[in-house]
Coordinates of C-alpha atoms and ligand atoms in Angstrom, one line a residue:
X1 CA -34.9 -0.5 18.9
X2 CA -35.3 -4.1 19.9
X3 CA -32.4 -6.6 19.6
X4 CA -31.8 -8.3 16.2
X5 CA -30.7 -12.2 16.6
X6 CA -29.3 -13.6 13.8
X7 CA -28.5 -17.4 13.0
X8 CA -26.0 -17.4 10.3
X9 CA -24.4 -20.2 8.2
X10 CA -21.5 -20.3 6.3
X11 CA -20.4 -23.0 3.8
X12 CA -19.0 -22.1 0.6
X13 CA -15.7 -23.4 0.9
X14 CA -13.9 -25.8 3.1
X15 CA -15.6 -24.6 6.8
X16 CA -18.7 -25.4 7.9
X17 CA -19.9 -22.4 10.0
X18 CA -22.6 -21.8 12.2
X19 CA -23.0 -18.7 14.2
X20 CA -25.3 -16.8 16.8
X21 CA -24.9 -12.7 16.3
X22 CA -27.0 -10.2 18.4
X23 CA -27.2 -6.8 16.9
X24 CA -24.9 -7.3 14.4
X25 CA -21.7 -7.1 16.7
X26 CA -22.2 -9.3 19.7
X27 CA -21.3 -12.6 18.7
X28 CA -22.8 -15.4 21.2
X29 CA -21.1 -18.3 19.5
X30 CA -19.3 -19.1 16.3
X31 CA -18.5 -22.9 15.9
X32 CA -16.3 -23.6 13.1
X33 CA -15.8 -26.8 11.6
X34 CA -12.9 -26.8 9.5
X35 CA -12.2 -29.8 7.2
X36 CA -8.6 -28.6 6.4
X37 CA -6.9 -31.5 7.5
X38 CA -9.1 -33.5 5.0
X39 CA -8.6 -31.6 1.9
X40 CA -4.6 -31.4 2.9
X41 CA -4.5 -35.1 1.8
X42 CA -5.0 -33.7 -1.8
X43 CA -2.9 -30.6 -1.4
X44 CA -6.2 -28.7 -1.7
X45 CA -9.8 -28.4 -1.2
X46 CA -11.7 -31.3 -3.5
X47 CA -15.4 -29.8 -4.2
X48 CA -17.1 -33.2 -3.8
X49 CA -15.2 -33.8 -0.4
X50 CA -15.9 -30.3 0.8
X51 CA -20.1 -30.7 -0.4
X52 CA -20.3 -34.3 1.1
X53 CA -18.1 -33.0 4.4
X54 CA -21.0 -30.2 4.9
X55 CA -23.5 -32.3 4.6
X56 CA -22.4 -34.5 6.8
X57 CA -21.3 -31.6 9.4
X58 CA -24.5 -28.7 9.2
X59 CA -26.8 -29.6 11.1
X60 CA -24.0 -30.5 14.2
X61 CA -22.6 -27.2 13.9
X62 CA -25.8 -25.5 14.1
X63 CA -26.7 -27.1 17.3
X64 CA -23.6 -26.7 18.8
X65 CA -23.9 -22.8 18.1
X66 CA -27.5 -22.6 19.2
X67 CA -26.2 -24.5 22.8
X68 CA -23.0 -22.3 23.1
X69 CA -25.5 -18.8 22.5
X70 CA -28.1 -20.4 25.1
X71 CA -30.7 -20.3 22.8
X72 CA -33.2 -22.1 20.5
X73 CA -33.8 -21.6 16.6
X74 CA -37.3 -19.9 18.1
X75 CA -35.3 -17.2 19.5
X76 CA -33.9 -16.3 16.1
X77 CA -35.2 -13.0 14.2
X78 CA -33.3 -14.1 11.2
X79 CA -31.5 -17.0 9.5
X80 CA -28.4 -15.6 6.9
X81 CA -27.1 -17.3 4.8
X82 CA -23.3 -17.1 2.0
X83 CA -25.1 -18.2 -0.9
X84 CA -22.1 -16.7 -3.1
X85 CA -19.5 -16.5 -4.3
X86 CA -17.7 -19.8 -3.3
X87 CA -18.2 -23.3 -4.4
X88 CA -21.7 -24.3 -5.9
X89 CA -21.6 -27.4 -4.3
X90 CA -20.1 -26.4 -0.4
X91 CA -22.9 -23.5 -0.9
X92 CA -26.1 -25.0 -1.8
X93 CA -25.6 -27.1 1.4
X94 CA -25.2 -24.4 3.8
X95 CA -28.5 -22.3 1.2
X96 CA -30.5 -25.0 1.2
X97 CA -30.3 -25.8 5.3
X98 CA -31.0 -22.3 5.6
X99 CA -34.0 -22.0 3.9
X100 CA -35.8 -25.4 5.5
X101 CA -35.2 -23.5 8.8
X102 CA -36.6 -20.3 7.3
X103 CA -39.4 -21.8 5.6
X104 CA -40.1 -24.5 9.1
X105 CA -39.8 -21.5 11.7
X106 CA -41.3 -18.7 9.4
X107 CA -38.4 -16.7 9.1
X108 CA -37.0 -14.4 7.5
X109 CA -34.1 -15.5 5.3
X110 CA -31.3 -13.3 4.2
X111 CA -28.8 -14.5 1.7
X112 CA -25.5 -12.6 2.1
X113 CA -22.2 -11.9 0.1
X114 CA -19.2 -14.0 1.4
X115 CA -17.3 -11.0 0.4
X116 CA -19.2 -8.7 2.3
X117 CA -19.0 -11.4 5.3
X118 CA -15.3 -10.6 5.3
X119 CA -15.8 -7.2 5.8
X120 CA -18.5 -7.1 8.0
X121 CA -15.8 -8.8 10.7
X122 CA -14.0 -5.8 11.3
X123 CA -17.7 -4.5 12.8
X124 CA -17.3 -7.4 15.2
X125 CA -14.5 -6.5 17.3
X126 CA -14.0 -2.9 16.8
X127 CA -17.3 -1.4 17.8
X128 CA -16.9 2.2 16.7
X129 CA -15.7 1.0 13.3
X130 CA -18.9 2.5 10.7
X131 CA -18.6 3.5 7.1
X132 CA -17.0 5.4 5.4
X133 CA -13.4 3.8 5.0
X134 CA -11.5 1.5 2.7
X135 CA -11.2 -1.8 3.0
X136 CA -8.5 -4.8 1.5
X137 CA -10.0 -7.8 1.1
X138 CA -7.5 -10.6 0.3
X139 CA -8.7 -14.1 0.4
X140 CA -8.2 -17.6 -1.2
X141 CA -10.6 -16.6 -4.3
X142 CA -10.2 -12.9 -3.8
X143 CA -8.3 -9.2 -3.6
X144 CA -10.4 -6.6 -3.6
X145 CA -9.5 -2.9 -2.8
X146 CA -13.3 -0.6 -1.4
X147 CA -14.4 1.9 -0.4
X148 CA -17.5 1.3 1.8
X149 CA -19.2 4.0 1.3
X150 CA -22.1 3.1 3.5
X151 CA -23.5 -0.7 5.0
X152 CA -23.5 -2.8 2.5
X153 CA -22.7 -0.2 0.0
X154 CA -19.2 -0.8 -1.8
X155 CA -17.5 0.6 -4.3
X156 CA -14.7 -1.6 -6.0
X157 CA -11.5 0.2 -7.0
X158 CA -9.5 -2.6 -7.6
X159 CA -9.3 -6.2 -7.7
X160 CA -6.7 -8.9 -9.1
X161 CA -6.7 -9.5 -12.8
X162 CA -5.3 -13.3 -12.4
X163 CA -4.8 -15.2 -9.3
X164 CA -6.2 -14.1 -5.9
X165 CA -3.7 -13.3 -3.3
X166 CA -4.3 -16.3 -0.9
X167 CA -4.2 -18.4 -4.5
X168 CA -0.7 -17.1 -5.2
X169 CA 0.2 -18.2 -1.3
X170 CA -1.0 -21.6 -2.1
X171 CA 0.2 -22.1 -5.5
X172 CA 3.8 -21.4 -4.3
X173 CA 3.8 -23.3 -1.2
X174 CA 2.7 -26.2 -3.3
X175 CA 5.7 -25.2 -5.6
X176 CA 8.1 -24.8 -2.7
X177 CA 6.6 -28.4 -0.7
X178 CA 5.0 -26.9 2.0
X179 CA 1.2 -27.5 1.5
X180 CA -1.8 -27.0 2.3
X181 CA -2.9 -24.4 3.1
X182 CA 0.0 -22.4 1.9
X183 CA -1.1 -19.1 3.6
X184 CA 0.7 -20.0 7.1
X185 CA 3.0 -22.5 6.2
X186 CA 4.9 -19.7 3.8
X187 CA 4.5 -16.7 6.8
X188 CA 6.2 -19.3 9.1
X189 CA 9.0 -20.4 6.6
X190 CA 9.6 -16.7 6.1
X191 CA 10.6 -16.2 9.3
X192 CA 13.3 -17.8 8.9
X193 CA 14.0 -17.1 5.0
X194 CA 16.6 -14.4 3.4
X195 CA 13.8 -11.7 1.2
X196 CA 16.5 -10.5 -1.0
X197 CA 16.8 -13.8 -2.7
X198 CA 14.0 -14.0 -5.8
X199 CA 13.9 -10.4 -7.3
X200 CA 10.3 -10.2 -8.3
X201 CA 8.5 -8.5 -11.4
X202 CA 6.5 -5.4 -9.7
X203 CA 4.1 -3.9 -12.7
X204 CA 1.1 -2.3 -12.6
X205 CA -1.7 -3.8 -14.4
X206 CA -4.8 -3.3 -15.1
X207 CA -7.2 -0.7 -16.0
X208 CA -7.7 0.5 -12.6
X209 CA -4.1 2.1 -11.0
X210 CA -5.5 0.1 -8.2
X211 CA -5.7 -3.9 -10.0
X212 CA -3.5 -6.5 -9.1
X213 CA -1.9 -9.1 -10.6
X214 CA 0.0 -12.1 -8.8
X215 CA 0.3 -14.8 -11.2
X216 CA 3.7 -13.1 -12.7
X217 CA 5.3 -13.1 -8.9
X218 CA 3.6 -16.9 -8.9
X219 CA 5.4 -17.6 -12.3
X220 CA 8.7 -15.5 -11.5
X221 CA 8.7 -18.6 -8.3
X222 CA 8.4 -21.0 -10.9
X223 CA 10.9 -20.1 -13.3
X224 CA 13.6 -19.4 -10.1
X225 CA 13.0 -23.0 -9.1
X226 CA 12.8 -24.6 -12.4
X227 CA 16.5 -22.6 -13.2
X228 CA 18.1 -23.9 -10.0
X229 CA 17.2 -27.2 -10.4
X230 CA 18.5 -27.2 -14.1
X231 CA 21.6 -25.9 -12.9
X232 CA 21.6 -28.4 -10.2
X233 CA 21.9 -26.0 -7.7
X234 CA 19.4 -26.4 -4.4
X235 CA 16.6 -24.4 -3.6
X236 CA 15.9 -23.0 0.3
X237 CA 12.2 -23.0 0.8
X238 CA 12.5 -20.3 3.3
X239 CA 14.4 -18.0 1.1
X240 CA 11.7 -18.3 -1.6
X241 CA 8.9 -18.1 0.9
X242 CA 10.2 -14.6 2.3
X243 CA 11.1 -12.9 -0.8
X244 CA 7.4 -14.0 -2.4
X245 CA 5.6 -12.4 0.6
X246 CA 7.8 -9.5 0.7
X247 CA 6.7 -8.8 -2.9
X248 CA 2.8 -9.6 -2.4
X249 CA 3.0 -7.7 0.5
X250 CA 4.7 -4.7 -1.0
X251 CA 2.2 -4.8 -3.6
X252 CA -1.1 -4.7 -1.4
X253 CA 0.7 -2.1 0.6
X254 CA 1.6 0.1 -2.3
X255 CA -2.5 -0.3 -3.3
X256 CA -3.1 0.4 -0.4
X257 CA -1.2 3.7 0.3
X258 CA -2.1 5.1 -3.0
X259 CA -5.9 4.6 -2.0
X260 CA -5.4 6.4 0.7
X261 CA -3.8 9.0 -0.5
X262 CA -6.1 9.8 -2.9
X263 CA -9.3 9.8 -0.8
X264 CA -8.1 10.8 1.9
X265 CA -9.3 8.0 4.2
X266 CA -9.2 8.1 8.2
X267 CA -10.1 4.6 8.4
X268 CA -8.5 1.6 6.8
X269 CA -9.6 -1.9 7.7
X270 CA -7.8 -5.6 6.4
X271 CA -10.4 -8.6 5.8
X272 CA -10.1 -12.3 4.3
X273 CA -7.5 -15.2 5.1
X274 CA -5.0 -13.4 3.8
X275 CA -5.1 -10.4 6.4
X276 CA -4.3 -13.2 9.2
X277 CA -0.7 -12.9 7.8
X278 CA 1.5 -10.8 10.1
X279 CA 3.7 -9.3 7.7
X280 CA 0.8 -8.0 6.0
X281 CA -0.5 -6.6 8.9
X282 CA 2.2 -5.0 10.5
X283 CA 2.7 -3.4 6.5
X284 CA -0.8 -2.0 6.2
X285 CA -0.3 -1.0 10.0
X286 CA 2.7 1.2 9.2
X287 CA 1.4 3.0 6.3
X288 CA -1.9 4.1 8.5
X289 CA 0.2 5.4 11.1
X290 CA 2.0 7.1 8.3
X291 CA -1.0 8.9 6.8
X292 CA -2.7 9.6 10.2
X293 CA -5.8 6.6 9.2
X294 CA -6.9 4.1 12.1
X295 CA -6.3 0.7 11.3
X296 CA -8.8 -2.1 11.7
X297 CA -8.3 -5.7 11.2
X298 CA -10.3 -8.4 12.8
X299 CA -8.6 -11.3 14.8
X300 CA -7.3 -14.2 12.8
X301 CA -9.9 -16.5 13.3
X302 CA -12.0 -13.6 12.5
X303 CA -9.9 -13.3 9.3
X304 CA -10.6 -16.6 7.7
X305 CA -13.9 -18.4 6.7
X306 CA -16.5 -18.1 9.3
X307 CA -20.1 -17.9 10.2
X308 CA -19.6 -14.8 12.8
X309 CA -19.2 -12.2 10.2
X310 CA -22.3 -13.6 7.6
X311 CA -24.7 -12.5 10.8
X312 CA -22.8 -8.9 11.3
X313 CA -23.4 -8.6 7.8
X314 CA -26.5 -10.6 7.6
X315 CA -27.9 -7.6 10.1
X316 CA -27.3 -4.7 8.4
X317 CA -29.3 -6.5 5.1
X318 CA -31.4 -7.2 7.6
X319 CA -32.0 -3.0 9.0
X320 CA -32.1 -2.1 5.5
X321 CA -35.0 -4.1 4.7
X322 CA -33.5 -6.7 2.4
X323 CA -35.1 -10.0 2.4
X324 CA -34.7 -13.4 0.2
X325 CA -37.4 -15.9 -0.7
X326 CA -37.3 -19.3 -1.3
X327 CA -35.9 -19.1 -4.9
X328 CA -32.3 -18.2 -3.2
X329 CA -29.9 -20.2 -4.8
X330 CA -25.8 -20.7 -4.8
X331 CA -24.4 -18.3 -7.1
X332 CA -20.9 -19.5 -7.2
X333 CA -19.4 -16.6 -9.1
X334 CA -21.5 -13.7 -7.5
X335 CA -19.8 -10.2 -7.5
X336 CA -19.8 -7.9 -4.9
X337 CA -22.5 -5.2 -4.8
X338 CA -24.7 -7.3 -7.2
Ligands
LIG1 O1 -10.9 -16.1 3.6 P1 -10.5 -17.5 3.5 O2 -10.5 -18.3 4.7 O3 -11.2 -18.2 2.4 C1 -11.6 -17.6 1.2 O4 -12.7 -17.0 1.2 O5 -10.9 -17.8 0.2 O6 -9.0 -17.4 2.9 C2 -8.2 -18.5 2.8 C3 -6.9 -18.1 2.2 C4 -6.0 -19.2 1.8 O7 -5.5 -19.0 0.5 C5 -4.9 -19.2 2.8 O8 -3.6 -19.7 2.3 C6 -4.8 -17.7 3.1 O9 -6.1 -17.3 3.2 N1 -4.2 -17.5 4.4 C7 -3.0 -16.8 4.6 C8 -2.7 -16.9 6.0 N2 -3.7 -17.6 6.6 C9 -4.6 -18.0 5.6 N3 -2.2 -16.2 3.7 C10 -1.1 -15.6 4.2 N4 -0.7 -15.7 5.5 C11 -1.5 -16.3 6.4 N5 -1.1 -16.4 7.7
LIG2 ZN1 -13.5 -16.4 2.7

C-alpha cells in the first residue's frame, strides 16, 4: 500500500497545533503553539483570547510543520482536522483553515474527534499497540473509560457525571493558589505534601459501576479550606495537593482495575493531559503488571493537546473510507463515536 501523509490541525482549546503524520505513526513534525502563559493572566483559558490567539497563530504553525516534515501542502494526501468537542470559537479556526486548504489543493478533508485524537497517540509511539484494549482518557473537559473495540470504534463504559478530571486539578489548584494550569503545578506540590491530610468522600456514582464523579472530592477541598480558615488555623498547599490526587488517582485506578477485570483486557493504554501526571501513571502501571495487561501511555507532550495524534487518528478515518465535505462545522459538544 502506498504511504498516507496527513496534514493535521488542531485548535479547539488553548494550543494551536499543526502536524505532519506518515502512515498514521510516523510523525515528521508536530509544532505546538501553546498560549498557556496568556490565559494564566486570567487563571484560565478566556474563549475570545484563545479564538483571536489561533487566528493570529495558524497559518505560522502550519508552515513551520510543513518546513520541519520537508514537505509542501502538495505533498499531502489529506488535511484532518478536531472540529469537536472543544471550544466553538478555538475550533472553527483551526475547521475553517482546514477546509480553504482542502477546498484550494483538492483534498480530501477529514474532520476528527479530539477525543479520539487522544487516543490515537498511544499508536504514535508504541507501534505494535492495535485494538482491542481499554483505554482512560482523562483530560481538562473529559474522563472517559473504552473499550476500543476496533479503529475508530469505541465503546464508552464510563465517563464523569460532574467535573472532568483535569477540571477538578484546576479547580483546586485555583482553590489552593497555585494556578494555571493546575494539572502540574498540584503533581509538583504533591511531592512535597503529607496524603493523609483531607480524608476524601470515595462513592460510586452513576449508572454505570464504571462513572466518575469529582466535583464531591473538588467540594470536600473546599469545605477543608473554608473550615481552617474559619478556625483560623493555616492551610499547607502541598498537603491538600497530595491528598486530592491521591484520591482522584485511586479513583481512576479502581475504574480502571475493575474494567479490567471484567473483560479481561491484555492491553491498557492512558490518554489526555491528565495521563502526563506521574502518579497516575505509575498507579495504572502497577495495576497492569498486577493483572498481567501491557501498559501504554504516550509521552507527555504526547499526552496534552496536540496536532500529532489528530493525523494518527485522522489516518485510520482516512483507511476506512470516511471523508468530510465542505459543510464540516465546529461541534463544540460532539460525543465520542457520533
Ligand atoms: O488533554 P488536554 O491538554 O486538554 C483537553 O483536551 O482538555 O488536558 C489538559 C488538562 C488540564 O486540566 C491540566 O491541568 C491537566 O490536563 N494536566 C495534568 C497534568 N498535566 C496536564 N493533570 C495532572 N497532572 C499533570 N501533570
Ligand atoms: Zn485535549
Amino acid at each position: 500500500m502506498s504511504d498516507i501523509t496527513i496534514l493535521a490541525i488542531e485548535s479547539s482549546c488553548d494550543e494551536t497545533a499543526a502536524a505532519v503524520v506518515k502512515n498514521g505513526r510516523e510523525v515528521k513534525s508536530n509544532i505546538i503553539s501553546t498560549q498557556i502563559p496568556i490565559h494564566t493572566l486570567y487563571g484560565g483559558v478566556v474563549p475570545e483570547i484563545a479564538s483571536r490567539k489561533h487566528i493570529e497563530r495558524i497559518n505560522q504553525v502550519i508552515r513551520e510543520a510543513l518546513k520541519e516534515a520537508g514537505a509542501t501542502l502538495r505533498d499531502m494526501d489529506a488535511i484532518a482536522v478536531t472540529y469537536g468537542p472543544g471550544l466553538v470559537g478555538a475550533l472553527l479556526v483551526g475547521v475553517a483553515e482546514a477546509k480553504a486548504i482542502a477546498y484550494a489543493l483538492h483534498k480530501p478533508l477529514i474532520g476528527v474527534h479530539h477525543i479520539e485524537g487522544h487516543i490515537s497517540a498511544n499508536y504514535i509511539e508504541d507501534k505494535d499497540l492495535k485494538p482491542p484494549f481499554l483505554c482512560l482518557v482523562v483530560s481538562g473537559g473529559h474522563t472517559h473509560l473504552v473499550r476500543v473495540t476496533d479503529y475508530g470504534k469505541y465503546e464508552i463504559l464510563g465517563r464523569t457525571v460532574d467535573d472532568a478530571a483535569g477540571e477538578a486539578f484546576d479547580k483546586v489548584a485555583r482553590a489552593i493558589g497555585l494556578g494555571y494550569p493546575g494539572g502540574p503545578k498540584i503533581e509538583e506540590a504533591a511531592k512535597r505534601g503529607d496524603a493523609s491530610t483531607v480524608v476524601f468522600p470515595r462513592a460510586k456514582v452513576g449508572d454505570s459501576a464504571y462513572d466518575f464523579s469529582f466535583s464531591g472530592i473538588k467540594s470536600a477541598v473546599l469545605n477543608y479550606i473554608n473550615a481552617r480558615q474559619m478556625k483560623g488555623g493555616q492551610i499547607v498547599p502541598e498537603n491538600i495537593a497530595a491528598s486530592f490526587q491521591e484520591a482522584v488517582v485511586g479513583v481512576l485506578c479502581d475504574h480502571a482495575a475493575a474494567a479490567m477485570d471484567e473483560f479481561g483486557a491484555d492491553k491498557f493504554a492512558l490518554a489526555g493531559g491528565v495521563a502526563a501526571n506521574g502518579a497516575l501513571r505509575a498507579g495504572i502501571e502497577q495495576i497492569c503488571r498486577e493483572k498481567g495487561a501491557k501498559f501504554y501511555c504516550p509521552s507527555k507532550l504526547l499526552c496534552t493537546d496536540n496536532a500529532a495524534m489528530i493525523g494518527a487518528a485522522g489516518y485510520y478515518s482516512y483507511l476506512a473510507g470516511r471523508r468530510d465535505d465542505w459543510s464540516l462545522n465546529a461541534v463544540p459538544g460532539l460525543k465520542l463515536g457520533a
